[in-house]
PDB file of C-alpha atoms and ligand atoms in Angstrom:
ATOM      1  CA  MET A   1      -7.323-121.714-105.103  1.00  0.00           C
ATOM      2  CA  LYS A   2      -8.728-123.007-108.287  1.00  0.00           C
ATOM      3  CA  GLN A   3     -11.261-120.092-108.292  1.00  0.00           C
ATOM      4  CA  PHE A   4      -8.062-117.728-107.601  1.00  0.00           C
ATOM      5  CA  ILE A   5      -5.855-119.182-110.296  1.00  0.00           C
ATOM      6  CA  THR A   6      -8.781-119.180-112.552  1.00  0.00           C
ATOM      7  CA  SER A   7      -9.176-115.229-111.849  1.00  0.00           C
ATOM      8  CA  LEU A   8      -5.381-114.791-112.248  1.00  0.00           C
ATOM      9  CA  ALA A   9      -5.438-116.431-115.847  1.00  0.00           C
ATOM     10  CA  PHE A  10      -8.293-114.272-116.816  1.00  0.00           C
ATOM     11  CA  ALA A  11      -6.633-110.969-115.540  1.00  0.00           C
ATOM     12  CA  ALA A  12      -3.708-111.961-117.508  1.00  0.00           C
ATOM     13  CA  LEU A  13      -5.851-112.558-120.580  1.00  0.00           C
ATOM     14  CA  SER A  14      -7.694-109.468-120.331  1.00  0.00           C
ATOM     15  CA  ALA A  15      -4.631-107.359-120.119  1.00  0.00           C
ATOM     16  CA  THR A  16      -3.500-109.323-123.265  1.00  0.00           C
ATOM     17  CA  ALA A  17      -6.512-108.581-125.188  1.00  0.00           C
ATOM     18  CA  ALA A  18      -6.187-104.979-124.279  1.00  0.00           C
ATOM     19  CA  GLY A  19      -2.777-104.767-125.478  1.00  0.00           C
ATOM     20  CA  ALA A  20      -1.262-103.540-122.485  1.00  0.00           C
ATOM     21  CA  VAL A  21       0.387-105.309-119.896  1.00  0.00           C
ATOM     22  CA  HIS A  22       1.718-103.396-116.804  1.00  0.00           C
ATOM     23  CA  ALA A  23       3.235-104.469-113.820  1.00  0.00           C
ATOM     24  CA  ALA A  24       0.824-104.444-111.005  1.00  0.00           C
ATOM     25  CA  ALA A  25      -0.083-100.966-109.770  1.00  0.00           C
ATOM     26  CA  PRO A  26       2.386 -99.213-107.419  1.00  0.00           C
ATOM     27  CA  ASP A  27       1.316 -97.600-104.238  1.00  0.00           C
ATOM     28  CA  VAL A  28       1.003 -93.893-105.581  1.00  0.00           C
ATOM     29  CA  ARG A  29      -0.139 -91.144-103.441  1.00  0.00           C
ATOM     30  CA  MET A  30      -0.231 -87.198-103.596  1.00  0.00           C
ATOM     31  CA  TYR A  31       0.212 -84.779-100.714  1.00  0.00           C
ATOM     32  CA  ARG A  32      -0.045 -81.184-101.100  1.00  0.00           C
ATOM     33  CA  LEU A  33       2.518 -78.785 -99.435  1.00  0.00           C
ATOM     34  CA  ASP A  34       2.047 -75.155 -99.196  1.00  0.00           C
ATOM     35  CA  CYS A  35       4.675 -73.567-101.017  1.00  0.00           C
ATOM     36  CA  GLY A  36       4.206 -69.929-100.330  1.00  0.00           C
ATOM     37  CA  HIS A  37       1.424 -67.001-101.174  1.00  0.00           C
ATOM     38  CA  MET A  38       1.263 -64.000-103.067  1.00  0.00           C
ATOM     39  CA  THR A  39      -1.006 -60.966-103.379  1.00  0.00           C
ATOM     40  CA  LEU A  40      -1.122 -59.616-106.831  1.00  0.00           C
ATOM     41  CA  GLY A  41      -1.842 -56.152-106.068  1.00  0.00           C
ATOM     42  CA  ASP A  42      -2.468 -55.492-109.832  1.00  0.00           C
ATOM     43  CA  LYS A  43      -4.565 -58.588-111.158  1.00  0.00           C
ATOM     44  CA  SER A  44      -4.436 -56.751-114.722  1.00  0.00           C
ATOM     45  CA  VAL A  45      -1.058 -58.668-115.092  1.00  0.00           C
ATOM     46  CA  LEU A  46      -3.073 -61.964-115.416  1.00  0.00           C
ATOM     47  CA  SER A  47      -4.625 -60.544-118.735  1.00  0.00           C
ATOM     48  CA  ASP A  48      -2.832 -59.385-121.846  1.00  0.00           C
ATOM     49  CA  ALA A  49      -6.170 -58.056-123.031  1.00  0.00           C
ATOM     50  CA  GLY A  50      -6.560 -55.685-120.487  1.00  0.00           C
ATOM     51  CA  LEU A  51      -8.774 -57.165-118.100  1.00  0.00           C
ATOM     52  CA  TYR A  52      -8.864 -56.677-114.430  1.00  0.00           C
ATOM     53  CA  ARG A  53      -7.495 -53.215-113.978  1.00  0.00           C
ATOM     54  CA  GLY A  54      -7.650 -51.894-110.271  1.00  0.00           C
ATOM     55  CA  GLN A  55      -8.356 -55.282-108.706  1.00  0.00           C
ATOM     56  CA  SER A  56      -6.202 -57.467-106.773  1.00  0.00           C
ATOM     57  CA  TYR A  57      -6.214 -61.324-106.445  1.00  0.00           C
ATOM     58  CA  ASP A  58      -4.647 -63.737-103.576  1.00  0.00           C
ATOM     59  CA  ILE A  59      -2.793 -66.803-105.291  1.00  0.00           C
ATOM     60  CA  VAL A  60      -1.096 -69.348-103.686  1.00  0.00           C
ATOM     61  CA  MET A  61       2.378 -71.598-104.439  1.00  0.00           C
ATOM     62  CA  THR A  62       1.898 -75.283-104.403  1.00  0.00           C
ATOM     63  CA  CYS A  63       4.148 -77.941-104.679  1.00  0.00           C
ATOM     64  CA  TYR A  64       3.253 -81.529-104.986  1.00  0.00           C
ATOM     65  CA  LEU A  65       4.727 -84.527-103.165  1.00  0.00           C
ATOM     66  CA  ILE A  66       4.204 -87.854-105.019  1.00  0.00           C
ATOM     67  CA  LYS A  67       5.079 -91.446-103.496  1.00  0.00           C
ATOM     68  CA  HIS A  68       5.433 -93.776-106.411  1.00  0.00           C
ATOM     69  CA  GLY A  69       6.457 -97.368-105.150  1.00  0.00           C
ATOM     70  CA  LYS A  70       9.617 -96.387-103.288  1.00  0.00           C
ATOM     71  CA  ASP A  71      10.476 -93.017-105.093  1.00  0.00           C
ATOM     72  CA  TRP A  72       9.571 -89.857-103.788  1.00  0.00           C
ATOM     73  CA  LEU A  73       9.064 -87.232-106.788  1.00  0.00           C
ATOM     74  CA  LEU A  74       8.400 -83.118-105.848  1.00  0.00           C
ATOM     75  CA  TRP A  75       6.440 -81.799-108.515  1.00  0.00           C
ATOM     76  CA  ASP A  76       7.356 -77.951-108.407  1.00  0.00           C
ATOM     77  CA  ALA A  77       9.780 -76.503-105.922  1.00  0.00           C
ATOM     78  CA  GLY A  78       8.016 -73.542-104.301  1.00  0.00           C
ATOM     79  CA  LEU A  79       9.373 -70.003-103.585  1.00  0.00           C
ATOM     80  CA  PRO A  80      12.874 -69.328-102.836  1.00  0.00           C
ATOM     81  CA  LYS A  81      13.812 -69.091 -99.098  1.00  0.00           C
ATOM     82  CA  LYS A  82      14.513 -65.246 -99.441  1.00  0.00           C
ATOM     83  CA  TYR A  83      10.532 -64.913 -98.967  1.00  0.00           C
ATOM     84  CA  LEU A  84      10.964 -66.674 -95.565  1.00  0.00           C
ATOM     85  CA  PRO A  85       8.905 -65.502 -93.620  1.00  0.00           C
ATOM     86  CA  GLY A  86       7.711 -62.516 -95.391  1.00  0.00           C
ATOM     87  CA  PRO A  87       5.957 -60.357 -96.530  1.00  0.00           C
ATOM     88  CA  VAL A  88       8.250 -59.105 -99.262  1.00  0.00           C
ATOM     89  CA  VAL A  89       6.916 -56.415-101.311  1.00  0.00           C
ATOM     90  CA  GLU A  90       8.366 -56.128-104.953  1.00  0.00           C
ATOM     91  CA  GLY A  91       6.308 -53.535-106.863  1.00  0.00           C
ATOM     92  CA  THR A  92       2.802 -54.773-106.804  1.00  0.00           C
ATOM     93  CA  PHE A  93       3.426 -58.208-105.660  1.00  0.00           C
ATOM     94  CA  THR A  94       3.252 -59.237-101.924  1.00  0.00           C
ATOM     95  CA  THR A  95       4.833 -62.432-101.298  1.00  0.00           C
ATOM     96  CA  ALA A  96       5.349 -64.628 -98.253  1.00  0.00           C
ATOM     97  CA  LEU A  97       6.643 -68.421 -97.294  1.00  0.00           C
ATOM     98  CA  ASP A  98       5.703 -69.756 -94.392  1.00  0.00           C
ATOM     99  CA  ARG A  99       7.617 -72.955 -94.462  1.00  0.00           C
ATOM    100  CA  THR A 100      10.218 -74.489 -96.280  1.00  0.00           C
ATOM    101  CA  ILE A 101       9.554 -77.971 -98.299  1.00  0.00           C
ATOM    102  CA  ALA A 102      12.327 -79.644 -96.293  1.00  0.00           C
ATOM    103  CA  ASP A 103      10.663 -78.479 -92.952  1.00  0.00           C
ATOM    104  CA  GLN A 104       7.034 -79.744 -93.992  1.00  0.00           C
ATOM    105  CA  LEU A 105       8.870 -83.417 -95.264  1.00  0.00           C
ATOM    106  CA  ARG A 106       9.935 -83.940 -91.412  1.00  0.00           C
ATOM    107  CA  ASP A 107       6.305 -83.930 -90.460  1.00  0.00           C
ATOM    108  CA  ILE A 108       5.917 -87.289 -92.119  1.00  0.00           C
ATOM    109  CA  GLY A 109       9.409 -88.465 -91.581  1.00  0.00           C
ATOM    110  CA  LEU A 110      11.425 -87.979 -94.672  1.00  0.00           C
ATOM    111  CA  ARG A 111      14.800 -86.214 -95.214  1.00  0.00           C
ATOM    112  CA  PRO A 112      15.768 -83.986 -98.361  1.00  0.00           C
ATOM    113  CA  GLU A 113      18.022 -86.791 -99.310  1.00  0.00           C
ATOM    114  CA  ASP A 114      14.826 -89.259 -99.784  1.00  0.00           C
ATOM    115  CA  ILE A 115      13.814 -87.137-102.603  1.00  0.00           C
ATOM    116  CA  THR A 116      14.574 -89.001-105.821  1.00  0.00           C
ATOM    117  CA  TYR A 117      13.103 -86.787-108.432  1.00  0.00           C
ATOM    118  CA  VAL A 118      12.484 -83.226-108.553  1.00  0.00           C
ATOM    119  CA  ALA A 119      10.178 -82.335-111.444  1.00  0.00           C
ATOM    120  CA  VAL A 120       9.683 -78.691-112.612  1.00  0.00           C
ATOM    121  CA  SER A 121       6.264 -77.569-114.558  1.00  0.00           C
ATOM    122  CA  HIS A 122       8.627 -74.543-115.740  1.00  0.00           C
ATOM    123  CA  ALA A 123      11.658 -72.539-114.778  1.00  0.00           C
ATOM    124  CA  HIS A 124       9.874 -69.403-112.987  1.00  0.00           C
ATOM    125  CA  PHE A 125      11.451 -68.838-109.673  1.00  0.00           C
ATOM    126  CA  ASP A 126       8.061 -69.395-107.846  1.00  0.00           C
ATOM    127  CA  HIS A 127       8.156 -73.357-109.288  1.00  0.00           C
ATOM    128  CA  ALA A 128      12.107 -73.734-108.614  1.00  0.00           C
ATOM    129  CA  GLY A 129      12.928 -71.794-105.495  1.00  0.00           C
ATOM    130  CA  GLN A 130      13.822 -74.703-103.637  1.00  0.00           C
ATOM    131  CA  ILE A 131      15.234 -77.326-105.965  1.00  0.00           C
ATOM    132  CA  ASN A 132      18.784 -77.127-104.635  1.00  0.00           C
ATOM    133  CA  ASP A 133      17.540 -78.848-101.344  1.00  0.00           C
ATOM    134  CA  PHE A 134      17.475 -82.282-102.257  1.00  0.00           C
ATOM    135  CA  PRO A 135      21.058 -83.658-102.936  1.00  0.00           C
ATOM    136  CA  ASN A 136      19.831 -87.363-104.050  1.00  0.00           C
ATOM    137  CA  ALA A 137      17.127 -85.905-106.843  1.00  0.00           C
ATOM    138  CA  THR A 138      17.210 -85.902-110.266  1.00  0.00           C
ATOM    139  CA  LEU A 139      15.815 -83.108-112.001  1.00  0.00           C
ATOM    140  CA  ILE A 140      12.917 -83.670-114.355  1.00  0.00           C
ATOM    141  CA  ILE A 141      12.465 -80.847-116.801  1.00  0.00           C
ATOM    142  CA  GLN A 142      11.535 -80.434-120.760  1.00  0.00           C
ATOM    143  CA  ARG A 143      14.252 -79.922-123.109  1.00  0.00           C
ATOM    144  CA  ALA A 144      12.445 -76.762-124.721  1.00  0.00           C
ATOM    145  CA  GLU A 145      12.925 -75.157-121.185  1.00  0.00           C
ATOM    146  CA  LEU A 146      16.327 -76.258-120.831  1.00  0.00           C
ATOM    147  CA  ASP A 147      17.277 -74.323-124.028  1.00  0.00           C
ATOM    148  CA  ALA A 148      15.606 -71.264-123.416  1.00  0.00           C
ATOM    149  CA  MET A 149      17.408 -71.129-120.007  1.00  0.00           C
ATOM    150  CA  ALA A 150      20.548 -71.253-121.824  1.00  0.00           C
ATOM    151  CA  ASP A 151      19.768 -68.718-124.000  1.00  0.00           C
ATOM    152  CA  THR A 152      20.171 -65.608-122.041  1.00  0.00           C
ATOM    153  CA  GLU A 153      17.990 -63.167-124.131  1.00  0.00           C
ATOM    154  CA  LYS A 154      15.128 -65.693-123.949  1.00  0.00           C
ATOM    155  CA  ALA A 155      15.605 -66.153-120.309  1.00  0.00           C
ATOM    156  CA  ALA A 156      15.802 -62.573-119.061  1.00  0.00           C
ATOM    157  CA  SER A 157      12.759 -61.618-121.541  1.00  0.00           C
ATOM    158  CA  HIS A 158      10.763 -64.607-120.081  1.00  0.00           C
ATOM    159  CA  TYR A 159      12.219 -64.320-116.209  1.00  0.00           C
ATOM    160  CA  ILE A 160      13.409 -67.751-116.584  1.00  0.00           C
ATOM    161  CA  ASP A 161      15.840 -68.320-113.715  1.00  0.00           C
ATOM    162  CA  ALA A 162      18.885 -70.279-114.967  1.00  0.00           C
ATOM    163  CA  ALA A 163      20.742 -69.405-111.768  1.00  0.00           C
ATOM    164  CA  LEU A 164      18.389 -71.334-109.379  1.00  0.00           C
ATOM    165  CA  PHE A 165      19.261 -74.504-111.121  1.00  0.00           C
ATOM    166  CA  SER A 166      23.186 -73.761-110.349  1.00  0.00           C
ATOM    167  CA  SER A 167      23.931 -77.419-108.793  1.00  0.00           C
ATOM    168  CA  HIS A 168      21.936 -79.227-111.612  1.00  0.00           C
ATOM    169  CA  VAL A 169      22.647 -77.481-114.770  1.00  0.00           C
ATOM    170  CA  ALA A 170      25.145 -74.729-114.640  1.00  0.00           C
ATOM    171  CA  GLY A 171      28.017 -76.965-113.308  1.00  0.00           C
ATOM    172  CA  LYS A 172      27.032 -79.411-116.211  1.00  0.00           C
ATOM    173  CA  ASP A 173      26.253 -82.162-114.220  1.00  0.00           C
ATOM    174  CA  LEU A 174      23.583 -83.617-116.191  1.00  0.00           C
ATOM    175  CA  LYS A 175      23.589 -87.039-114.996  1.00  0.00           C
ATOM    176  CA  ARG A 176      21.327 -85.639-112.540  1.00  0.00           C
ATOM    177  CA  VAL A 177      18.861 -84.412-115.032  1.00  0.00           C
ATOM    178  CA  ARG A 178      16.364 -86.101-116.633  1.00  0.00           C
ATOM    179  CA  VAL A 179      15.752 -84.067-119.879  1.00  0.00           C
ATOM    180  CA  ILE A 180      12.205 -85.201-121.364  1.00  0.00           C
ATOM    181  CA  ASP A 181      10.830 -84.176-124.686  1.00  0.00           C
ATOM    182  CA  GLY A 182       7.131 -83.583-124.837  1.00  0.00           C
ATOM    183  CA  ASP A 183       4.519 -86.051-123.260  1.00  0.00           C
ATOM    184  CA  VAL A 184       6.069 -88.592-121.234  1.00  0.00           C
ATOM    185  CA  ASP A 185       4.781 -91.701-119.203  1.00  0.00           C
ATOM    186  CA  LEU A 186       7.527 -90.895-116.317  1.00  0.00           C
ATOM    187  CA  PHE A 187       7.612 -94.420-114.921  1.00  0.00           C
ATOM    188  CA  GLY A 188       6.233 -96.392-117.675  1.00  0.00           C
ATOM    189  CA  ASP A 189       3.277 -97.701-115.996  1.00  0.00           C
ATOM    190  CA  GLY A 190       0.439 -94.854-116.871  1.00  0.00           C
ATOM    191  CA  THR A 191       0.645 -93.276-113.364  1.00  0.00           C
ATOM    192  CA  LEU A 192       2.327 -90.221-114.196  1.00  0.00           C
ATOM    193  CA  LYS A 193       2.416 -88.381-117.544  1.00  0.00           C
ATOM    194  CA  THR A 194       3.707 -85.185-118.582  1.00  0.00           C
ATOM    195  CA  ILE A 195       1.981 -83.033-121.239  1.00  0.00           C
ATOM    196  CA  HIS A 196       3.930 -80.625-122.667  1.00  0.00           C
ATOM    197  CA  THR A 197       2.050 -77.304-122.512  1.00  0.00           C
ATOM    198  CA  PRO A 198       4.097 -74.625-123.938  1.00  0.00           C
ATOM    199  CA  GLY A 199       3.150 -70.968-124.282  1.00  0.00           C
ATOM    200  CA  HIS A 200       3.540 -69.512-120.573  1.00  0.00           C
ATOM    201  CA  THR A 201       7.188 -70.696-121.058  1.00  0.00           C
ATOM    202  CA  PRO A 202       8.574 -72.488-124.178  1.00  0.00           C
ATOM    203  CA  GLY A 203       9.008 -75.767-121.880  1.00  0.00           C
ATOM    204  CA  SER A 204       6.210 -75.470-119.494  1.00  0.00           C
ATOM    205  CA  MET A 205       4.176 -78.967-118.791  1.00  0.00           C
ATOM    206  CA  ALA A 206       1.298 -80.252-116.627  1.00  0.00           C
ATOM    207  CA  LEU A 207       1.107 -83.493-114.829  1.00  0.00           C
ATOM    208  CA  LEU A 208      -1.712 -86.003-115.368  1.00  0.00           C
ATOM    209  CA  LEU A 209      -1.613 -88.214-112.267  1.00  0.00           C
ATOM    210  CA  LYS A 210      -3.654 -91.735-112.159  1.00  0.00           C
ATOM    211  CA  LEU A 211      -4.464 -92.579-108.643  1.00  0.00           C
ATOM    212  CA  ASN A 212      -5.983 -95.983-107.734  1.00  0.00           C
ATOM    213  CA  THR A 213      -8.896 -95.001-105.376  1.00  0.00           C
ATOM    214  CA  ALA A 214      -8.988 -91.297-106.293  1.00  0.00           C
ATOM    215  CA  GLY A 215      -8.667 -91.332-110.231  1.00  0.00           C
ATOM    216  CA  TYR A 216      -6.966 -89.002-112.499  1.00  0.00           C
ATOM    217  CA  TYR A 217      -5.928 -85.664-111.312  1.00  0.00           C
ATOM    218  CA  ALA A 218      -4.403 -82.764-113.593  1.00  0.00           C
ATOM    219  CA  LEU A 219      -1.814 -80.313-112.118  1.00  0.00           C
ATOM    220  CA  SER A 220      -1.739 -77.493-114.818  1.00  0.00           C
ATOM    221  CA  GLY A 221       1.502 -75.987-113.668  1.00  0.00           C
ATOM    222  CA  ASP A 222       0.918 -72.219-115.199  1.00  0.00           C
ATOM    223  CA  GLN A 223      -1.303 -73.282-118.161  1.00  0.00           C
ATOM    224  CA  TRP A 224      -3.681 -71.280-116.471  1.00  0.00           C
ATOM    225  CA  HIS A 225      -3.257 -69.354-113.180  1.00  0.00           C
ATOM    226  CA  ILE A 226      -6.807 -68.724-111.849  1.00  0.00           C
ATOM    227  CA  THR A 227     -10.092 -70.103-112.691  1.00  0.00           C
ATOM    228  CA  GLU A 228     -10.796 -67.126-114.624  1.00  0.00           C
ATOM    229  CA  SER A 229      -7.688 -67.494-116.896  1.00  0.00           C
ATOM    230  CA  HIS A 230      -9.399 -71.207-117.860  1.00  0.00           C
ATOM    231  CA  GLU A 231     -13.064 -70.211-118.238  1.00  0.00           C
ATOM    232  CA  ARG A 232     -12.555 -66.743-119.931  1.00  0.00           C
ATOM    233  CA  GLN A 233      -9.235 -67.658-121.919  1.00  0.00           C
ATOM    234  CA  GLN A 234      -7.338 -65.198-120.438  1.00  0.00           C
ATOM    235  CA  VAL A 235      -3.510 -64.986-120.999  1.00  0.00           C
ATOM    236  CA  PRO A 236      -1.054 -63.230-118.667  1.00  0.00           C
ATOM    237  CA  VAL A 237       0.913 -60.401-120.016  1.00  0.00           C
ATOM    238  CA  TRP A 238       4.498 -62.222-119.216  1.00  0.00           C
ATOM    239  CA  ASN A 239       3.586 -65.536-121.452  1.00  0.00           C
ATOM    240  CA  TYR A 240       6.124 -65.992-123.905  1.00  0.00           C
ATOM    241  CA  ASP A 241       3.612 -66.853-126.708  1.00  0.00           C
ATOM    242  CA  HIS A 242      -0.019 -65.979-126.726  1.00  0.00           C
ATOM    243  CA  GLN A 243      -1.086 -68.628-129.374  1.00  0.00           C
ATOM    244  CA  GLN A 244       0.438 -71.386-127.829  1.00  0.00           C
ATOM    245  CA  THR A 245      -0.893 -70.938-124.682  1.00  0.00           C
ATOM    246  CA  ILE A 246      -4.695 -70.989-126.172  1.00  0.00           C
ATOM    247  CA  SER A 247      -3.404 -74.480-128.140  1.00  0.00           C
ATOM    248  CA  SER A 248      -2.100 -75.687-125.187  1.00  0.00           C
ATOM    249  CA  GLY A 249      -4.857 -74.844-123.294  1.00  0.00           C
ATOM    250  CA  LYS A 250      -7.023 -76.859-125.564  1.00  0.00           C
ATOM    251  CA  LYS A 251      -4.503 -79.901-125.481  1.00  0.00           C
ATOM    252  CA  LEU A 252      -4.706 -79.975-121.913  1.00  0.00           C
ATOM    253  CA  ASP A 253      -8.807 -79.700-121.748  1.00  0.00           C
ATOM    254  CA  ASN A 254      -8.992 -82.743-123.999  1.00  0.00           C
ATOM    255  CA  VAL A 255      -6.651 -84.902-121.944  1.00  0.00           C
ATOM    256  CA  ILE A 256      -9.094 -83.775-118.892  1.00  0.00           C
ATOM    257  CA  ALA A 257     -12.048 -84.593-120.710  1.00  0.00           C
ATOM    258  CA  GLN A 258     -10.655 -88.056-122.148  1.00  0.00           C
ATOM    259  CA  THR A 259      -9.844 -89.233-118.175  1.00  0.00           C
ATOM    260  CA  ARG A 260     -12.453 -86.877-116.593  1.00  0.00           C
ATOM    261  CA  ALA A 261      -9.530 -85.853-114.491  1.00  0.00           C
ATOM    262  CA  THR A 262      -9.833 -83.343-111.689  1.00  0.00           C
ATOM    263  CA  LEU A 263      -8.124 -80.025-112.543  1.00  0.00           C
ATOM    264  CA  VAL A 264      -5.835 -78.322-110.035  1.00  0.00           C
ATOM    265  CA  ILE A 265      -4.581 -75.061-111.152  1.00  0.00           C
ATOM    266  CA  GLU A 266      -1.913 -74.881-108.883  1.00  0.00           C
ATOM    267  CA  HIS A 267      -2.207 -70.930-107.817  1.00  0.00           C
ATOM    268  CA  GLU A 268      -5.635 -70.989-107.489  1.00  0.00           C
ATOM    269  CA  PRO A 269      -6.657 -71.427-103.773  1.00  0.00           C
ATOM    270  CA  VAL A 270      -9.987 -72.730-104.432  1.00  0.00           C
ATOM    271  CA  ASP A 271      -8.746 -75.891-106.711  1.00  0.00           C
ATOM    272  CA  ASN A 272      -5.960 -76.596-103.823  1.00  0.00           C
ATOM    273  CA  ARG A 273      -8.590 -76.854-101.239  1.00  0.00           C
ATOM    274  CA  LYS A 274      -9.975 -79.802-103.053  1.00  0.00           C
ATOM    275  CA  LEU A 275      -6.944 -81.457-101.775  1.00  0.00           C
ATOM    276  CA  PRO A 276      -6.701 -82.619 -98.284  1.00  0.00           C
ATOM    277  CA  ALA A 277      -4.602 -80.615 -95.951  1.00  0.00           C
ATOM    278  CA  PHE A 278      -1.252 -81.988 -95.619  1.00  0.00           C
ATOM    279  CA  PRO A 279      -0.148 -84.739 -93.883  1.00  0.00           C
ATOM    280  CA  ARG A 280      -3.201 -86.556 -95.404  1.00  0.00           C
ATOM    281  CA  PHE A 281      -3.099 -87.467 -99.105  1.00  0.00           C
ATOM    282  CA  LEU A 282      -5.072 -88.835-101.787  1.00  0.00           C
ATOM    283  CA  ASP A 283      -4.252 -92.351-103.368  1.00  0.00           C
TER     284      ASP A 283
HETATM  285 ZN1   ZN B 301       3.941 -69.732-111.338  1.00  0.00          ZN
END
């Protein structure tokens, strides 16, 4: 007992010495959900420098269910249900959604009502398609993204889908929206931090997770679409700002280097295979 008290006192002392006293780390888990898939019939959309002509590429849409203590946070909300079951052909894009998020949640005994937060990396249809399916959830979004959605011209030219956010934003029901600015420690305990990465859209962001056993993971939103976007510094034709995209990439790379985080590019199949298949999880 004496030894226990001594080690507790020592732990308290080291926390004070480090200048950061945090409550005990909560139970944090990350699950990977299947939120659709798409064949880019024309991969050259991923390069404003004109690479990839005549090639195609298969990407995935992925959502991440994160348990933080008693809260459940969904990071990105996948394709809209109009792609269920698919495939739907739109120009050079062939898109399909096999199962909704709500349907997958049932596999671990969760109801849509149990989700407390839905955070979107940005307001494109393939990341926000099912945000209205969680009646008790507070939406977490960057202010710059909300502002871009309110600007009809910007929204139209960058395909930011304000209509998808109807129950949260259009109805001015902002009490269900947590608007954030920049890099934010969401729960104040260092476990979930947003990294603002403007460029793909004005309010794009990534999420840095600190898991007790698995360590740091960076979910990069659409900062990069596939591994080659990262390695070859390729910017898609549809991005809002080329130079901001490059700067945000450097910023996120620095965070990854400092934390030795595992990078998960959300649309890249190879990266998502680093994560266990649902319902298994990382913690
Ligand atoms: Zn996307």
